[in-house]
Amino acid sequence: MPTRVGELCRVTLFVEVGNVRVVVRSDLVTYRGPTMVSNALHAAGILLMEGDLLHTFSTVPRELNFIEHTSDIGWKEYHRARPVIIDSGLYSLNKSDLFWIPQKRSMPTAFKLFTGSAWTMLSRPFMEYLLWGWDNLPRIVLMYYANFLSTPEGYFHTVICNAEEFRNTTVNHDLHFISWDNPPKQHPHVLTLKDYKNMVDSNASFARKFRRNEPVLDKIDSELLGRKVDGFVPGSWFDGGDSNATISQHILRNITSLRPGPGAQRMKSLISSLLSDKDFSSKHCI
């Protein structure tokens, strides 16, 4: 429930505009467990009932899937694929941590494992295949990943790269700015003000990860999004105003109208560079 005036106004605004979707009947989510994927599929099933396309993607093939992936799973074979875990969130009403089975398992031979970033942007055709699939691959792989550590780092990648219809629709990029150690550790660097220029120059649409109330978030709000303190990001859905203003005065009824700004141009530059890469076709599911 909202605890501040600003939060209450946000709830009121989103209810009136109707541009926020909430999974009403939610389930437990266990960090690094398969329940993270099951809830993503749940939300995707709800979104499939609607259809919106961002301005940037209106000029590129709709079947593309932005998913960073590789078949070189390296150290993850012994730390992810061979261990067997149980996620109590699949059967319990009470949240608890994952627990491990003493025995190890062999690598699968029915399909090839792929891994990569847990952050993806997937197409409607591929999501329909996962949810209403015309063969059994998505369900077989889902059952395998039910006992897999850090399921979001492999489930979507393994399905798409083992499905003949979709393996050539991948763009090997997750559209995120993430700062890693070399070689990468389990968690990326926390982003701060010193990362701001690199974030903007990357043209990425998303970034992680941030501490709560990190000053760079305020800089992003004010300089990139034009958001007032405790206010809203202005756009076609809402024109100005802050948490103390009369909400109805600023609502624009045509919330599907898009007015691309500098951020959209940066994103378009990134997408164009990815698709025009001379090695683009050779990077599918390698």
PDB file of C-alpha atoms in Angstrom:
ATOM      1  CA  MET A   1       0.000   0.000   0.000  1.00  0.00           C
ATOM      2  CA  PRO A   2       1.204   3.584  -0.619  1.00  0.00           C
ATOM      3  CA  THR A   3       2.924   5.184   2.341  1.00  0.00           C
ATOM      4  CA  ARG A   4       3.453   8.703   1.007  1.00  0.00           C
ATOM      5  CA  VAL A   5       1.310  11.307  -0.711  1.00  0.00           C
ATOM      6  CA  GLY A   6       3.378  10.978  -3.895  1.00  0.00           C
ATOM      7  CA  GLU A   7       2.898   7.214  -3.985  1.00  0.00           C
ATOM      8  CA  LEU A   8      -0.854   7.582  -3.460  1.00  0.00           C
ATOM      9  CA  CYS A   9      -1.060  10.054  -6.354  1.00  0.00           C
ATOM     10  CA  ARG A  10       0.820   7.621  -8.580  1.00  0.00           C
ATOM     11  CA  VAL A  11      -1.684   4.872  -7.826  1.00  0.00           C
ATOM     12  CA  THR A  12      -4.583   7.251  -8.539  1.00  0.00           C
ATOM     13  CA  LEU A  13      -2.979   8.402 -11.788  1.00  0.00           C
ATOM     14  CA  PHE A  14      -2.232   4.912 -13.075  1.00  0.00           C
ATOM     15  CA  VAL A  15      -5.764   3.762 -12.259  1.00  0.00           C
ATOM     16  CA  GLU A  16      -7.251   6.690 -14.164  1.00  0.00           C
ATOM     17  CA  VAL A  17      -4.955   6.402 -17.199  1.00  0.00           C
ATOM     18  CA  GLY A  18      -4.942   2.608 -17.222  1.00  0.00           C
ATOM     19  CA  ASN A  19      -1.362   2.180 -18.484  1.00  0.00           C
ATOM     20  CA  VAL A  20      -0.053  -0.083 -15.713  1.00  0.00           C
ATOM     21  CA  ARG A  21      -0.694  -3.825 -15.577  1.00  0.00           C
ATOM     22  CA  VAL A  22      -0.481  -5.798 -12.342  1.00  0.00           C
ATOM     23  CA  VAL A  23      -0.404  -9.566 -11.845  1.00  0.00           C
ATOM     24  CA  VAL A  24      -3.271  -9.752  -9.364  1.00  0.00           C
ATOM     25  CA  ARG A  25      -2.925 -13.412  -8.432  1.00  0.00           C
ATOM     26  CA  SER A  26       0.780 -13.427  -7.685  1.00  0.00           C
ATOM     27  CA  ASP A  27       2.982 -16.338  -6.684  1.00  0.00           C
ATOM     28  CA  LEU A  28       6.120 -16.710  -4.594  1.00  0.00           C
ATOM     29  CA  VAL A  29       9.401 -15.871  -6.304  1.00  0.00           C
ATOM     30  CA  THR A  30      12.651 -17.356  -5.020  1.00  0.00           C
ATOM     31  CA  TYR A  31      15.851 -15.574  -6.011  1.00  0.00           C
ATOM     32  CA  ARG A  32      17.828 -17.680  -8.553  1.00  0.00           C
ATOM     33  CA  GLY A  33      15.060 -20.296  -8.648  1.00  0.00           C
ATOM     34  CA  PRO A  34      12.732 -21.454 -11.449  1.00  0.00           C
ATOM     35  CA  THR A  35       9.853 -19.472  -9.931  1.00  0.00           C
ATOM     36  CA  MET A  36      11.478 -16.389 -11.484  1.00  0.00           C
ATOM     37  CA  VAL A  37      10.821 -17.872 -14.938  1.00  0.00           C
ATOM     38  CA  SER A  38       7.356 -19.193 -14.065  1.00  0.00           C
ATOM     39  CA  ASN A  39       6.266 -15.708 -13.000  1.00  0.00           C
ATOM     40  CA  ALA A  40       7.777 -14.152 -16.126  1.00  0.00           C
ATOM     41  CA  LEU A  41       5.732 -16.586 -18.217  1.00  0.00           C
ATOM     42  CA  HIS A  42       2.652 -15.738 -16.137  1.00  0.00           C
ATOM     43  CA  ALA A  43       3.090 -12.026 -16.827  1.00  0.00           C
ATOM     44  CA  ALA A  44       3.794 -12.685 -20.505  1.00  0.00           C
ATOM     45  CA  GLY A  45       0.535 -14.607 -20.787  1.00  0.00           C
ATOM     46  CA  ILE A  46      -1.318 -11.533 -19.523  1.00  0.00           C
ATOM     47  CA  LEU A  47       0.514  -9.163 -21.893  1.00  0.00           C
ATOM     48  CA  LEU A  48      -0.210 -11.374 -24.906  1.00  0.00           C
ATOM     49  CA  MET A  49      -3.806 -10.255 -24.611  1.00  0.00           C
ATOM     50  CA  GLU A  50      -2.653  -6.745 -25.586  1.00  0.00           C
ATOM     51  CA  GLY A  51      -0.367  -5.438 -28.285  1.00  0.00           C
ATOM     52  CA  ASP A  52       1.880  -2.364 -28.092  1.00  0.00           C
ATOM     53  CA  LEU A  53       4.985  -1.669 -30.110  1.00  0.00           C
ATOM     54  CA  LEU A  54       7.573   0.946 -29.180  1.00  0.00           C
ATOM     55  CA  HIS A  55       8.477   3.618 -31.730  1.00  0.00           C
ATOM     56  CA  THR A  56      12.033   2.341 -32.108  1.00  0.00           C
ATOM     57  CA  PHE A  57      10.906  -1.166 -33.015  1.00  0.00           C
ATOM     58  CA  SER A  58       8.365  -0.033 -35.610  1.00  0.00           C
ATOM     59  CA  THR A  59      11.028  -0.162 -38.336  1.00  0.00           C
ATOM     60  CA  VAL A  60      12.723  -3.470 -37.468  1.00  0.00           C
ATOM     61  CA  PRO A  61      11.479  -7.045 -37.959  1.00  0.00           C
ATOM     62  CA  ARG A  62       8.982  -7.920 -35.252  1.00  0.00           C
ATOM     63  CA  GLU A  63      10.253 -11.464 -34.832  1.00  0.00           C
ATOM     64  CA  LEU A  64      13.639 -10.388 -33.419  1.00  0.00           C
ATOM     65  CA  ASN A  65      14.571 -11.462 -29.871  1.00  0.00           C
ATOM     66  CA  PHE A  66      17.136  -9.438 -27.962  1.00  0.00           C
ATOM     67  CA  ILE A  67      18.805 -12.098 -25.854  1.00  0.00           C
ATOM     68  CA  GLU A  68      22.496 -12.261 -24.993  1.00  0.00           C
ATOM     69  CA  HIS A  69      23.512 -15.912 -25.302  1.00  0.00           C
ATOM     70  CA  THR A  70      26.324 -18.405 -25.764  1.00  0.00           C
ATOM     71  CA  SER A  71      26.749 -22.181 -25.851  1.00  0.00           C
ATOM     72  CA  ASP A  72      30.066 -21.852 -24.008  1.00  0.00           C
ATOM     73  CA  ILE A  73      28.674 -22.338 -20.507  1.00  0.00           C
ATOM     74  CA  GLY A  74      32.152 -22.715 -18.964  1.00  0.00           C
ATOM     75  CA  TRP A  75      32.162 -22.806 -15.166  1.00  0.00           C
ATOM     76  CA  LYS A  76      28.365 -22.900 -15.144  1.00  0.00           C
ATOM     77  CA  GLU A  77      28.448 -26.597 -16.078  1.00  0.00           C
ATOM     78  CA  TYR A  78      29.611 -27.541 -12.583  1.00  0.00           C
ATOM     79  CA  HIS A  79      28.012 -24.665 -10.666  1.00  0.00           C
ATOM     80  CA  ARG A  80      24.660 -24.459 -12.501  1.00  0.00           C
ATOM     81  CA  ALA A  81      23.898 -27.437 -14.756  1.00  0.00           C
ATOM     82  CA  ARG A  82      25.126 -30.442 -12.752  1.00  0.00           C
ATOM     83  CA  PRO A  83      23.855 -29.451  -9.260  1.00  0.00           C
ATOM     84  CA  VAL A  84      20.184 -30.181  -8.518  1.00  0.00           C
ATOM     85  CA  ILE A  85      18.186 -27.580  -6.577  1.00  0.00           C
ATOM     86  CA  ILE A  86      14.654 -27.448  -5.219  1.00  0.00           C
ATOM     87  CA  ASP A  87      12.633 -24.223  -5.189  1.00  0.00           C
ATOM     88  CA  SER A  88      10.032 -24.457  -2.423  1.00  0.00           C
ATOM     89  CA  GLY A  89       8.161 -21.581  -4.069  1.00  0.00           C
ATOM     90  CA  LEU A  90       6.796 -24.157  -6.530  1.00  0.00           C
ATOM     91  CA  TYR A  91       4.792 -25.935  -3.851  1.00  0.00           C
ATOM     92  CA  SER A  92       4.845 -23.988  -0.588  1.00  0.00           C
ATOM     93  CA  LEU A  93       2.791 -21.036   0.642  1.00  0.00           C
ATOM     94  CA  ASN A  94       5.723 -19.873   2.769  1.00  0.00           C
ATOM     95  CA  LYS A  95       8.809 -18.279   1.242  1.00  0.00           C
ATOM     96  CA  SER A  96      12.167 -19.938   1.925  1.00  0.00           C
ATOM     97  CA  ASP A  97      15.567 -20.263   0.280  1.00  0.00           C
ATOM     98  CA  LEU A  98      16.576 -22.847  -2.322  1.00  0.00           C
ATOM     99  CA  PHE A  99      18.042 -26.106  -1.124  1.00  0.00           C
ATOM    100  CA  TRP A 100      20.425 -28.512  -2.831  1.00  0.00           C
ATOM    101  CA  ILE A 101      20.239 -32.258  -3.503  1.00  0.00           C
ATOM    102  CA  PRO A 102      23.529 -34.087  -2.722  1.00  0.00           C
ATOM    103  CA  GLN A 103      23.603 -36.006  -6.022  1.00  0.00           C
ATOM    104  CA  LYS A 104      24.780 -34.398  -9.271  1.00  0.00           C
ATOM    105  CA  ARG A 105      23.293 -35.011 -12.709  1.00  0.00           C
ATOM    106  CA  SER A 106      24.823 -35.487 -16.142  1.00  0.00           C
ATOM    107  CA  MET A 107      24.595 -32.952 -18.949  1.00  0.00           C
ATOM    108  CA  PRO A 108      21.495 -33.235 -21.173  1.00  0.00           C
ATOM    109  CA  THR A 109      21.757 -34.913 -24.574  1.00  0.00           C
ATOM    110  CA  ALA A 110      18.212 -34.211 -25.840  1.00  0.00           C
ATOM    111  CA  PHE A 111      19.061 -30.517 -26.292  1.00  0.00           C
ATOM    112  CA  LYS A 112      22.086 -28.242 -26.100  1.00  0.00           C
ATOM    113  CA  LEU A 113      22.456 -25.876 -23.169  1.00  0.00           C
ATOM    114  CA  PHE A 114      22.853 -22.145 -23.739  1.00  0.00           C
ATOM    115  CA  THR A 115      23.371 -19.420 -21.164  1.00  0.00           C
ATOM    116  CA  GLY A 116      23.596 -15.655 -21.010  1.00  0.00           C
ATOM    117  CA  SER A 117      22.061 -12.552 -19.504  1.00  0.00           C
ATOM    118  CA  ALA A 118      18.917 -12.960 -17.427  1.00  0.00           C
ATOM    119  CA  TRP A 119      17.620  -9.735 -18.992  1.00  0.00           C
ATOM    120  CA  THR A 120      15.874 -10.241 -22.312  1.00  0.00           C
ATOM    121  CA  MET A 121      13.434  -8.577 -24.709  1.00  0.00           C
ATOM    122  CA  LEU A 122      11.470 -11.316 -26.438  1.00  0.00           C
ATOM    123  CA  SER A 123       9.110 -11.184 -29.406  1.00  0.00           C
ATOM    124  CA  ARG A 124       5.424 -11.965 -29.359  1.00  0.00           C
ATOM    125  CA  PRO A 125       5.816 -14.985 -31.719  1.00  0.00           C
ATOM    126  CA  PHE A 126       8.441 -16.539 -29.463  1.00  0.00           C
ATOM    127  CA  MET A 127       6.383 -15.940 -26.320  1.00  0.00           C
ATOM    128  CA  GLU A 128       3.375 -17.534 -27.998  1.00  0.00           C
ATOM    129  CA  TYR A 129       5.574 -20.524 -28.801  1.00  0.00           C
ATOM    130  CA  LEU A 130       6.647 -20.777 -25.142  1.00  0.00           C
ATOM    131  CA  LEU A 131       3.125 -20.527 -23.777  1.00  0.00           C
ATOM    132  CA  TRP A 132       1.017 -22.215 -26.477  1.00  0.00           C
ATOM    133  CA  GLY A 133       3.817 -24.158 -28.189  1.00  0.00           C
ATOM    134  CA  TRP A 134       3.058 -26.483 -31.091  1.00  0.00           C
ATOM    135  CA  ASP A 135       5.746 -28.915 -29.971  1.00  0.00           C
ATOM    136  CA  ASN A 136       6.888 -30.080 -26.554  1.00  0.00           C
ATOM    137  CA  LEU A 137      10.337 -28.470 -26.425  1.00  0.00           C
ATOM    138  CA  PRO A 138       9.382 -25.459 -24.228  1.00  0.00           C
ATOM    139  CA  ARG A 139       7.755 -27.728 -21.634  1.00  0.00           C
ATOM    140  CA  ILE A 140      10.569 -30.303 -21.628  1.00  0.00           C
ATOM    141  CA  VAL A 141      13.189 -27.586 -21.141  1.00  0.00           C
ATOM    142  CA  LEU A 142      11.048 -25.897 -18.471  1.00  0.00           C
ATOM    143  CA  MET A 143      10.861 -29.149 -16.487  1.00  0.00           C
ATOM    144  CA  TYR A 144      14.644 -29.528 -16.770  1.00  0.00           C
ATOM    145  CA  TYR A 145      15.219 -25.971 -15.549  1.00  0.00           C
ATOM    146  CA  ALA A 146      12.875 -26.514 -12.598  1.00  0.00           C
ATOM    147  CA  ASN A 147      15.943 -27.926 -10.799  1.00  0.00           C
ATOM    148  CA  PHE A 148      18.495 -25.518 -12.276  1.00  0.00           C
ATOM    149  CA  LEU A 149      20.267 -22.774 -10.340  1.00  0.00           C
ATOM    150  CA  SER A 150      19.734 -19.273 -11.781  1.00  0.00           C
ATOM    151  CA  THR A 151      17.064 -20.445 -14.213  1.00  0.00           C
ATOM    152  CA  PRO A 152      16.597 -17.028 -15.949  1.00  0.00           C
ATOM    153  CA  GLU A 153      20.193 -17.258 -17.210  1.00  0.00           C
ATOM    154  CA  GLY A 154      19.421 -20.299 -19.336  1.00  0.00           C
ATOM    155  CA  TYR A 155      15.793 -21.221 -19.930  1.00  0.00           C
ATOM    156  CA  PHE A 156      14.855 -18.761 -22.690  1.00  0.00           C
ATOM    157  CA  HIS A 157      18.318 -19.055 -24.255  1.00  0.00           C
ATOM    158  CA  THR A 158      18.186 -22.855 -24.423  1.00  0.00           C
ATOM    159  CA  VAL A 159      14.675 -22.982 -25.872  1.00  0.00           C
ATOM    160  CA  ILE A 160      15.239 -20.374 -28.567  1.00  0.00           C
ATOM    161  CA  CYS A 161      18.557 -21.852 -29.705  1.00  0.00           C
ATOM    162  CA  ASN A 162      17.174 -25.402 -29.898  1.00  0.00           C
ATOM    163  CA  ALA A 163      14.018 -24.384 -31.774  1.00  0.00           C
ATOM    164  CA  GLU A 164      14.689 -24.397 -35.517  1.00  0.00           C
ATOM    165  CA  GLU A 165      11.960 -21.826 -36.149  1.00  0.00           C
ATOM    166  CA  PHE A 166      13.482 -19.233 -33.795  1.00  0.00           C
ATOM    167  CA  ARG A 167      17.234 -19.853 -33.594  1.00  0.00           C
ATOM    168  CA  ASN A 168      17.940 -17.304 -36.356  1.00  0.00           C
ATOM    169  CA  THR A 169      15.812 -14.561 -34.757  1.00  0.00           C
ATOM    170  CA  THR A 170      18.283 -13.751 -31.971  1.00  0.00           C
ATOM    171  CA  VAL A 171      20.127 -10.460 -31.515  1.00  0.00           C
ATOM    172  CA  ASN A 172      23.041 -11.151 -29.173  1.00  0.00           C
ATOM    173  CA  HIS A 173      22.492  -8.149 -26.911  1.00  0.00           C
ATOM    174  CA  ASP A 174      20.322  -7.602 -23.823  1.00  0.00           C
ATOM    175  CA  LEU A 175      19.863  -3.796 -24.315  1.00  0.00           C
ATOM    176  CA  HIS A 176      21.316  -3.228 -20.831  1.00  0.00           C
ATOM    177  CA  PHE A 177      24.305  -1.294 -19.564  1.00  0.00           C
ATOM    178  CA  ILE A 178      25.953  -3.496 -16.937  1.00  0.00           C
ATOM    179  CA  SER A 179      29.462  -3.055 -15.538  1.00  0.00           C
ATOM    180  CA  TRP A 180      31.205  -6.370 -14.816  1.00  0.00           C
ATOM    181  CA  ASP A 181      34.536  -7.464 -13.438  1.00  0.00           C
ATOM    182  CA  ASN A 182      36.822  -9.329 -15.832  1.00  0.00           C
ATOM    183  CA  PRO A 183      36.271 -12.240 -15.535  1.00  0.00           C
ATOM    184  CA  PRO A 184      32.686 -11.584 -14.367  1.00  0.00           C
ATOM    185  CA  LYS A 185      31.742 -12.324 -10.775  1.00  0.00           C
ATOM    186  CA  GLN A 186      28.246 -13.354  -9.657  1.00  0.00           C
ATOM    187  CA  HIS A 187      27.096  -9.745  -9.256  1.00  0.00           C
ATOM    188  CA  PRO A 188      27.945  -6.683 -11.410  1.00  0.00           C
ATOM    189  CA  HIS A 189      29.273  -3.384 -10.117  1.00  0.00           C
ATOM    190  CA  VAL A 190      26.862  -0.961  -8.465  1.00  0.00           C
ATOM    191  CA  LEU A 191      26.429   2.001 -10.823  1.00  0.00           C
ATOM    192  CA  THR A 192      27.159   5.515  -9.538  1.00  0.00           C
ATOM    193  CA  LEU A 193      27.594   9.030 -10.891  1.00  0.00           C
ATOM    194  CA  LYS A 194      30.980   8.096 -12.357  1.00  0.00           C
ATOM    195  CA  ASP A 195      29.198   5.630 -14.677  1.00  0.00           C
ATOM    196  CA  TYR A 196      26.668   8.177 -15.954  1.00  0.00           C
ATOM    197  CA  LYS A 197      28.492   9.185 -19.158  1.00  0.00           C
ATOM    198  CA  ASN A 198      29.266   5.596 -20.112  1.00  0.00           C
ATOM    199  CA  MET A 199      25.621   4.657 -19.551  1.00  0.00           C
ATOM    200  CA  VAL A 200      24.369   7.411 -21.851  1.00  0.00           C
ATOM    201  CA  ASP A 201      27.071   6.784 -24.471  1.00  0.00           C
ATOM    202  CA  SER A 202      26.182   3.077 -24.582  1.00  0.00           C
ATOM    203  CA  ASN A 203      22.729   3.979 -26.005  1.00  0.00           C
ATOM    204  CA  ALA A 204      21.315   1.129 -23.910  1.00  0.00           C
ATOM    205  CA  SER A 205      17.684   1.351 -22.865  1.00  0.00           C
ATOM    206  CA  PHE A 206      18.222  -0.120 -19.397  1.00  0.00           C
ATOM    207  CA  ALA A 207      20.943  -0.282 -16.764  1.00  0.00           C
ATOM    208  CA  ARG A 208      21.665  -2.135 -13.534  1.00  0.00           C
ATOM    209  CA  LYS A 209      22.317  -2.321 -10.763  1.00  0.00           C
ATOM    210  CA  PHE A 210      21.687   0.639  -8.462  1.00  0.00           C
ATOM    211  CA  ARG A 211      21.564   1.142  -4.735  1.00  0.00           C
ATOM    212  CA  ARG A 212      18.404   2.613  -3.274  1.00  0.00           C
ATOM    213  CA  ASN A 213      18.435   6.437  -3.472  1.00  0.00           C
ATOM    214  CA  GLU A 214      21.686   6.439  -5.467  1.00  0.00           C
ATOM    215  CA  PRO A 215      22.347  10.055  -6.668  1.00  0.00           C
ATOM    216  CA  VAL A 216      22.826   8.912 -10.272  1.00  0.00           C
ATOM    217  CA  LEU A 217      19.136   7.951 -10.341  1.00  0.00           C
ATOM    218  CA  ASP A 218      18.207  11.583  -9.629  1.00  0.00           C
ATOM    219  CA  LYS A 219      20.516  12.688 -12.440  1.00  0.00           C
ATOM    220  CA  ILE A 220      18.848  10.251 -14.856  1.00  0.00           C
ATOM    221  CA  ASP A 221      15.402  11.476 -13.781  1.00  0.00           C
ATOM    222  CA  SER A 222      16.178  15.157 -14.195  1.00  0.00           C
ATOM    223  CA  GLU A 223      18.525  15.210 -17.206  1.00  0.00           C
ATOM    224  CA  LEU A 224      17.252  12.321 -19.319  1.00  0.00           C
ATOM    225  CA  LEU A 225      13.612  11.919 -18.340  1.00  0.00           C
ATOM    226  CA  GLY A 226      12.635  15.463 -17.377  1.00  0.00           C
ATOM    227  CA  ARG A 227      11.030  14.196 -14.199  1.00  0.00           C
ATOM    228  CA  LYS A 228      10.349  16.565 -11.312  1.00  0.00           C
ATOM    229  CA  VAL A 229      11.145  15.630  -7.719  1.00  0.00           C
ATOM    230  CA  ASP A 230       8.413  13.250  -6.502  1.00  0.00           C
ATOM    231  CA  GLY A 231       6.711  13.769  -9.855  1.00  0.00           C
ATOM    232  CA  PHE A 232       6.104  11.841 -13.066  1.00  0.00           C
ATOM    233  CA  VAL A 233       7.976  11.343 -16.308  1.00  0.00           C
ATOM    234  CA  PRO A 234       6.212  13.593 -18.849  1.00  0.00           C
ATOM    235  CA  GLY A 235       5.129  12.209 -22.199  1.00  0.00           C
ATOM    236  CA  SER A 236       2.098  11.593 -24.378  1.00  0.00           C
ATOM    237  CA  TRP A 237       0.366   9.829 -21.503  1.00  0.00           C
ATOM    238  CA  PHE A 238       0.954  12.632 -18.965  1.00  0.00           C
ATOM    239  CA  ASP A 239       1.989  16.211 -19.669  1.00  0.00           C
ATOM    240  CA  GLY A 240       3.914  17.683 -16.753  1.00  0.00           C
ATOM    241  CA  GLY A 241       2.695  18.096 -13.197  1.00  0.00           C
ATOM    242  CA  ASP A 242       4.004  16.754  -9.925  1.00  0.00           C
ATOM    243  CA  SER A 243       2.688  14.769  -6.988  1.00  0.00           C
ATOM    244  CA  ASN A 244       0.956  17.834  -5.519  1.00  0.00           C
ATOM    245  CA  ALA A 245      -0.776  18.885  -8.735  1.00  0.00           C
ATOM    246  CA  THR A 246      -4.310  18.073  -9.788  1.00  0.00           C
ATOM    247  CA  ILE A 247      -3.787  14.901 -11.768  1.00  0.00           C
ATOM    248  CA  SER A 248      -6.756  15.218 -14.125  1.00  0.00           C
ATOM    249  CA  GLN A 249      -5.450  18.520 -15.501  1.00  0.00           C
ATOM    250  CA  HIS A 250      -2.410  16.817 -17.028  1.00  0.00           C
ATOM    251  CA  ILE A 251      -3.733  13.516 -18.370  1.00  0.00           C
ATOM    252  CA  LEU A 252      -3.647  13.193 -22.161  1.00  0.00           C
ATOM    253  CA  ARG A 253      -6.308  10.771 -23.300  1.00  0.00           C
ATOM    254  CA  ASN A 254      -4.471   9.468 -26.374  1.00  0.00           C
ATOM    255  CA  ILE A 255      -1.944   7.485 -24.366  1.00  0.00           C
ATOM    256  CA  THR A 256      -0.862   5.422 -27.398  1.00  0.00           C
ATOM    257  CA  SER A 257       0.529   8.475 -29.197  1.00  0.00           C
ATOM    258  CA  LEU A 258       4.324   8.431 -29.286  1.00  0.00           C
ATOM    259  CA  ARG A 259       6.520  11.524 -29.316  1.00  0.00           C
ATOM    260  CA  PRO A 260      10.095  10.239 -29.705  1.00  0.00           C
ATOM    261  CA  GLY A 261      12.723  12.190 -27.824  1.00  0.00           C
ATOM    262  CA  PRO A 262      16.542  12.031 -27.566  1.00  0.00           C
ATOM    263  CA  GLY A 263      16.328   8.727 -25.689  1.00  0.00           C
ATOM    264  CA  ALA A 264      14.439   7.112 -28.561  1.00  0.00           C
ATOM    265  CA  GLN A 265      17.104   8.308 -30.985  1.00  0.00           C
ATOM    266  CA  ARG A 266      19.876   6.824 -28.839  1.00  0.00           C
ATOM    267  CA  MET A 267      18.033   3.529 -28.690  1.00  0.00           C
ATOM    268  CA  LYS A 268      17.458   3.586 -32.442  1.00  0.00           C
ATOM    269  CA  SER A 269      21.191   4.108 -32.980  1.00  0.00           C
ATOM    270  CA  LEU A 270      21.968   1.063 -30.830  1.00  0.00           C
ATOM    271  CA  ILE A 271      19.436  -1.156 -32.637  1.00  0.00           C
ATOM    272  CA  SER A 272      20.668   0.003 -36.048  1.00  0.00           C
ATOM    273  CA  SER A 273      24.287  -0.731 -35.153  1.00  0.00           C
ATOM    274  CA  LEU A 274      23.377  -4.216 -33.904  1.00  0.00           C
ATOM    275  CA  LEU A 275      21.405  -5.135 -37.013  1.00  0.00           C
ATOM    276  CA  SER A 276      23.944  -3.688 -39.462  1.00  0.00           C
ATOM    277  CA  ASP A 277      26.898  -5.508 -37.889  1.00  0.00           C
ATOM    278  CA  LYS A 278      28.661  -7.460 -40.655  1.00  0.00           C
ATOM    279  CA  ASP A 279      28.785 -10.499 -38.339  1.00  0.00           C
ATOM    280  CA  PHE A 280      25.122 -10.258 -37.329  1.00  0.00           C
ATOM    281  CA  SER A 281      24.014 -13.446 -39.095  1.00  0.00           C
ATOM    282  CA  SER A 282      26.911 -15.447 -37.715  1.00  0.00           C
ATOM    283  CA  LYS A 283      26.099 -14.592 -34.089  1.00  0.00           C
ATOM    284  CA  HIS A 284      22.840 -16.551 -33.923  1.00  0.00           C
ATOM    285  CA  CYS A 285      23.031 -19.221 -31.223  1.00  0.00           C
ATOM    286  CA  ILE A 286      26.795 -19.776 -31.216  1.00  0.00           C
TER     287      ILE A 286
END
